[in-house]
Short mmCIF file of C-alpha atoms and ligand atoms in Angstrom, two decimals:
data_model
loop_
_atom_site.label_atom_id
_atom_site.label_comp_id
_atom_site.label_asym_id
_atom_site.label_seq_id
_atom_site.Cartn_x
_atom_site.Cartn_y
_atom_site.Cartn_z
CA MET A 78 111.85 153.81 82.88
CA THR A 79 114.18 153.20 85.66
CA LYS A 80 112.87 153.40 89.28
CA VAL A 81 114.35 155.51 91.83
CA GLN A 82 114.88 153.74 95.20
CA LYS A 83 113.25 155.98 97.82
CA GLY A 84 115.34 157.77 100.16
CA LYS A 85 116.02 157.13 104.00
CA LEU A 86 115.33 159.09 106.76
CA ILE A 87 117.85 160.62 109.18
CA ILE A 88 116.12 162.09 112.25
CA PHE A 89 117.85 164.51 114.72
CA SER A 90 116.29 165.57 117.99
CA ALA A 91 118.01 167.41 121.24
CA PRO A 92 117.15 169.71 123.83
CA SER A 93 117.29 173.17 122.19
CA GLY A 94 120.97 174.34 122.52
CA SER A 95 122.53 170.56 122.75
CA GLY A 96 124.40 171.77 119.09
CA LYS A 97 122.02 169.80 116.52
CA THR A 98 121.92 172.17 113.88
CA THR A 99 125.73 172.80 113.87
CA ILE A 100 126.22 168.99 113.66
CA VAL A 101 123.36 168.83 111.19
CA HIS A 102 124.88 171.85 108.85
CA TRP A 103 128.40 169.98 109.36
CA LEU A 104 126.80 166.37 108.24
CA MET A 105 125.10 168.01 105.16
CA LYS A 106 128.41 169.24 103.78
CA GLN A 107 129.94 165.97 104.11
CA ILE A 108 127.09 163.81 102.38
CA PRO A 109 125.78 165.99 99.46
CA GLU A 110 122.90 163.29 98.92
CA LEU A 111 121.35 164.54 101.86
CA ALA A 112 118.54 166.90 101.92
CA PHE A 113 117.06 168.63 105.05
CA SER A 114 113.11 169.02 105.35
CA VAL A 115 112.45 172.25 106.02
CA SER A 116 109.61 172.54 108.63
CA ALA A 117 107.00 174.67 108.96
CA THR A 118 107.02 176.81 112.41
CA SER A 119 104.99 179.80 113.91
CA ARG A 120 107.96 181.02 115.99
CA LYS A 121 109.55 184.44 115.04
CA ILE A 122 112.36 184.48 112.30
CA ARG A 123 116.00 184.73 114.08
CA GLN A 124 118.96 186.99 112.68
CA GLY A 125 120.54 184.60 110.12
CA GLU A 126 117.76 182.58 109.29
CA THR A 127 116.28 182.52 105.81
CA ASP A 128 112.14 181.98 105.56
CA GLY A 129 112.03 178.81 103.20
CA LYS A 130 115.73 177.85 104.02
CA ASP A 131 116.19 177.22 107.62
CA TYR A 132 111.92 177.18 108.20
CA HIS A 133 108.85 178.27 106.47
CA PHE A 134 107.56 181.03 108.78
CA LEU A 135 104.03 180.87 109.21
CA SER A 136 101.65 182.70 111.47
CA VAL A 137 99.85 180.85 114.38
CA LYS A 138 96.65 181.21 112.25
CA ASP A 139 97.89 179.95 108.97
CA PHE A 140 99.83 177.06 110.96
CA LYS A 141 96.52 175.83 112.34
CA GLN A 142 95.07 175.93 108.96
CA ARG A 143 97.74 173.73 107.74
CA ILE A 144 96.64 171.25 110.52
CA ARG A 145 93.19 171.16 109.36
CA GLN A 146 94.12 170.62 105.75
CA ASN A 147 96.27 167.57 107.15
CA ALA A 148 99.44 169.45 105.47
CA PHE A 149 101.72 167.62 108.61
CA VAL A 150 103.48 164.35 108.84
CA GLU A 151 103.65 165.25 112.61
CA TRP A 152 103.45 168.54 114.37
CA GLU A 153 103.64 169.99 118.03
CA GLU A 154 103.32 173.27 120.02
CA VAL A 155 106.89 172.74 121.43
CA TYR A 156 106.65 175.96 123.53
CA GLU A 157 103.74 177.69 124.41
CA ASN A 158 101.90 178.76 121.16
CA GLN A 159 105.04 177.93 119.00
CA PHE A 160 104.22 175.30 116.85
CA TYR A 161 106.53 173.32 114.70
CA GLY A 162 105.81 170.75 111.93
CA THR A 163 107.24 168.44 109.06
CA LEU A 164 105.25 168.99 106.03
CA ILE A 165 104.01 165.87 104.08
CA SER A 166 104.65 167.70 100.54
CA GLU A 167 108.62 168.46 101.48
CA VAL A 168 109.14 164.78 103.02
CA GLU A 169 107.59 163.00 100.03
CA ARG A 170 108.94 165.13 97.21
CA LEU A 171 112.57 164.54 98.50
CA ARG A 172 112.04 160.90 98.97
CA ASN A 173 110.56 160.23 95.61
CA GLU A 174 113.78 161.97 94.12
CA GLY A 175 115.98 159.34 95.99
CA ARG A 176 117.18 161.87 98.14
CA HIS A 177 117.97 160.96 101.95
CA VAL A 178 115.96 163.33 104.15
CA VAL A 179 117.35 165.08 107.65
CA PHE A 180 114.99 166.37 110.31
CA ASP A 181 115.65 168.61 113.01
CA VAL A 182 112.67 167.96 115.27
CA ASP A 183 111.98 167.99 119.02
CA VAL A 184 111.84 164.69 120.69
CA LYS A 185 107.74 163.81 120.39
CA GLY A 186 108.06 164.51 116.88
CA GLY A 187 111.37 162.36 116.27
CA MET A 188 109.68 159.70 117.95
CA ASN A 189 106.34 159.99 115.74
CA ILE A 190 108.53 159.75 112.31
CA LYS A 191 110.50 156.85 113.58
CA ARG A 192 107.40 155.30 114.46
CA LEU A 193 106.08 155.88 111.28
CA TYR A 194 108.84 155.08 108.83
CA GLY A 195 110.21 152.08 111.02
CA ASN A 196 113.75 150.60 109.35
CA ASP A 197 113.72 153.25 106.83
CA ALA A 198 114.68 156.08 109.41
CA LEU A 199 117.68 156.19 111.64
CA ALA A 200 116.43 158.30 115.23
CA ILE A 201 119.41 160.19 116.59
CA PHE A 202 119.52 162.17 119.92
CA VAL A 203 122.23 164.76 120.55
CA GLN A 204 122.85 165.06 124.23
CA PRO A 205 124.62 168.35 125.96
CA PRO A 206 127.57 167.11 128.53
CA SER A 207 124.96 168.99 130.88
CA ILE A 208 122.29 171.38 131.51
CA GLU A 209 124.73 174.03 132.56
CA GLU A 210 126.62 173.67 129.35
CA LEU A 211 123.41 173.87 127.39
CA GLU A 212 122.77 177.21 128.94
CA LYS A 213 125.93 178.59 128.39
CA ARG A 214 125.60 177.66 124.94
CA LEU A 215 122.30 179.27 124.38
CA ARG A 216 123.56 182.44 126.12
CA SER A 217 126.86 182.46 123.73
CA ARG A 218 124.70 181.53 120.51
CA ASN A 219 123.04 185.29 121.47
CA THR A 220 119.81 184.46 119.35
CA ASP A 221 117.04 184.22 122.12
CA SER A 222 115.89 186.01 125.04
CA ASP A 223 116.42 185.57 128.69
CA GLU A 224 112.60 184.31 128.59
CA SER A 225 113.16 182.11 125.57
CA ILE A 226 116.35 180.50 126.88
CA ARG A 227 114.62 180.13 130.28
CA LYS A 228 111.45 178.11 128.52
CA ARG A 229 114.41 176.01 126.76
CA VAL A 230 116.45 175.28 129.72
CA LYS A 231 113.31 174.26 131.62
CA LYS A 232 112.16 171.73 129.01
CA ALA A 233 115.71 170.08 128.53
CA ASP A 234 115.13 167.64 131.79
CA TYR A 235 112.26 166.46 130.68
CA GLU A 236 113.47 166.05 126.85
CA LEU A 237 116.65 164.26 128.12
CA GLN A 238 114.60 161.15 129.06
CA TYR A 239 113.66 160.65 125.60
CA ALA A 240 117.16 159.52 125.16
CA LYS A 241 116.95 155.99 125.91
CA ASN A 242 114.14 155.55 123.11
CA PHE A 243 116.67 156.98 119.97
CA ASP A 244 118.62 154.15 117.97
CA VAL A 245 121.82 155.97 118.71
CA VAL A 246 122.73 159.05 121.43
CA ILE A 247 125.84 161.29 120.54
CA ILE A 248 127.12 162.97 123.40
CA ASN A 249 128.02 166.54 122.25
CA ASP A 250 130.89 167.60 124.24
CA ASN A 251 133.72 167.89 122.08
CA LEU A 252 132.33 169.10 118.73
CA GLU A 253 134.66 167.12 116.42
CA GLU A 254 134.25 164.05 118.23
CA ALA A 255 130.47 164.20 118.13
CA GLU A 256 130.70 165.49 114.12
CA GLN A 257 132.84 162.36 113.62
CA LYS A 258 130.92 159.61 115.31
CA THR A 259 127.57 161.33 113.67
CA LEU A 260 129.11 160.87 110.28
CA LYS A 261 129.91 157.24 111.12
CA VAL A 262 126.55 156.16 112.02
CA VAL A 263 124.68 157.77 109.14
CA THR A 264 127.27 156.33 106.63
CA GLU A 265 126.59 153.08 108.23
CA PHE A 266 122.82 153.29 107.93
CA LEU A 267 123.19 154.41 104.14
CA GLY A 268 125.53 151.67 103.60
CA ARG A 269 128.32 153.80 101.85
CA ASP A 270 132.00 154.37 102.97
CA PRO A 271 132.72 156.92 105.46
CA VAL A 272 134.20 160.07 103.94
CA ILE A 273 137.61 160.86 105.28
CA HIS A 274 137.14 164.49 106.91
CA LYS A 275 139.90 166.97 107.37
CA ARG A 276 139.03 170.47 108.91
P1 LIG B 229 120.78 173.46 118.76
O1 LIG B 229 120.52 173.19 117.28
O2 LIG B 229 120.67 172.21 119.26
O3 LIG B 229 119.70 174.14 119.49
P2 LIG B 229 123.10 174.80 118.15
O4 LIG B 229 123.78 173.88 116.92
O5 LIG B 229 122.44 176.36 117.41
O6 LIG B 229 122.16 174.20 118.85
O7 LIG B 229 124.28 175.35 119.18
C1 LIG B 229 123.86 175.95 120.48
C2 LIG B 229 125.22 176.93 120.38
O8 LIG B 229 126.29 175.81 121.04
C3 LIG B 229 125.80 177.48 118.95
O9 LIG B 229 126.48 179.02 119.49
C4 LIG B 229 126.92 176.51 119.00
O10 LIG B 229 127.89 177.12 117.96
C5 LIG B 229 127.66 176.16 120.02
N1 LIG B 229 128.08 174.48 120.22
C6 LIG B 229 127.88 173.53 119.47
N2 LIG B 229 128.39 172.55 120.12
C7 LIG B 229 129.26 172.84 120.86
C8 LIG B 229 130.20 172.27 121.45
N3 LIG B 229 130.67 170.91 121.40
N4 LIG B 229 131.04 172.84 122.32
C9 LIG B 229 130.78 174.15 122.50
N5 LIG B 229 129.75 174.92 121.86
C10 LIG B 229 129.25 174.18 121.19
P1 LIG B 230 114.35 176.05 117.48
O1 LIG B 230 113.31 177.45 117.62
O2 LIG B 230 115.46 176.47 118.33
O3 LIG B 230 114.65 176.15 115.84
O4 LIG B 230 113.69 174.82 117.55
C1 LIG B 230 112.99 174.54 118.58
C2 LIG B 230 112.74 172.92 118.71
O5 LIG B 230 111.48 172.62 117.73
C3 LIG B 230 113.92 172.34 118.31
O6 LIG B 230 113.82 171.31 119.28
C4 LIG B 230 113.61 171.73 117.15
O7 LIG B 230 113.98 170.37 116.85
C5 LIG B 230 111.75 171.36 116.95
N1 LIG B 230 111.44 171.55 115.85
C6 LIG B 230 111.78 171.99 114.61
N2 LIG B 230 111.09 171.89 113.37
C7 LIG B 230 110.23 170.70 114.14
C8 LIG B 230 109.05 169.91 113.73
O8 LIG B 230 108.96 170.14 112.30
N3 LIG B 230 108.37 169.25 114.10
C9 LIG B 230 108.71 168.83 115.45
N4 LIG B 230 107.71 168.16 116.02
N5 LIG B 230 109.62 169.66 116.38
C10 LIG B 230 110.44 170.50 115.28
#
């Protein structure tokens, strides 16, 4: 029987609105071997999201039950009463298939996964050019209430202080430049030739 080489881990963290999801979706189209770790969350589903694809959407009660069952690699109460967690079952299933796993997690979760997986993991911080621009992006995304945007902007200063602890910081000012830099660092980490991308 041939032994499958376990996949590596690529962690993306950023203040909400930085453009992390946009970059991750683009990157996954460039490198088909990547698989997304679908987290569980107790926040409400947004328009355009699919249960089981973007997140496993759970009630707070069900989320807490999963905590008690030790179902998570890590979990955080990212915003008050909004829980998010990386499922052990998800990560191990994908890694055992030899897939490289991509994570979209908050800064604390990102650091925890990096600490657990060490050199098997690359921790990338996506930084917005400024907090003002971050707020503008959250407003133009048109998916969050004023209250939700306020919470996210308020937390951004604190989250930015984590940037220095990550392996790589990508400043997402010009989107295409940020995407290309991400592709370069990820392909180097995975040890394969970069894809030549044309829009
Ligand atoms: P996050 O996942 O970090 O919360 P998103 O990827 O949802 O952020 O991006 C937030 C909004 O900003 C989206 O509407 C997205 O289209 C937009 N956006 C992303 N990157 C840029 C960029 N470099 N310049 C302008 N707008 C951007
Ligand atoms: P959103 O509600 O915008 O989808 O995500 C809010 C924040 O929760 C983002 O910073 C996102 O990266 C983070 N997040 C999503 N999934 C997880 C997870 O499994 N664990 C942790 N710690 N954070 C997560």
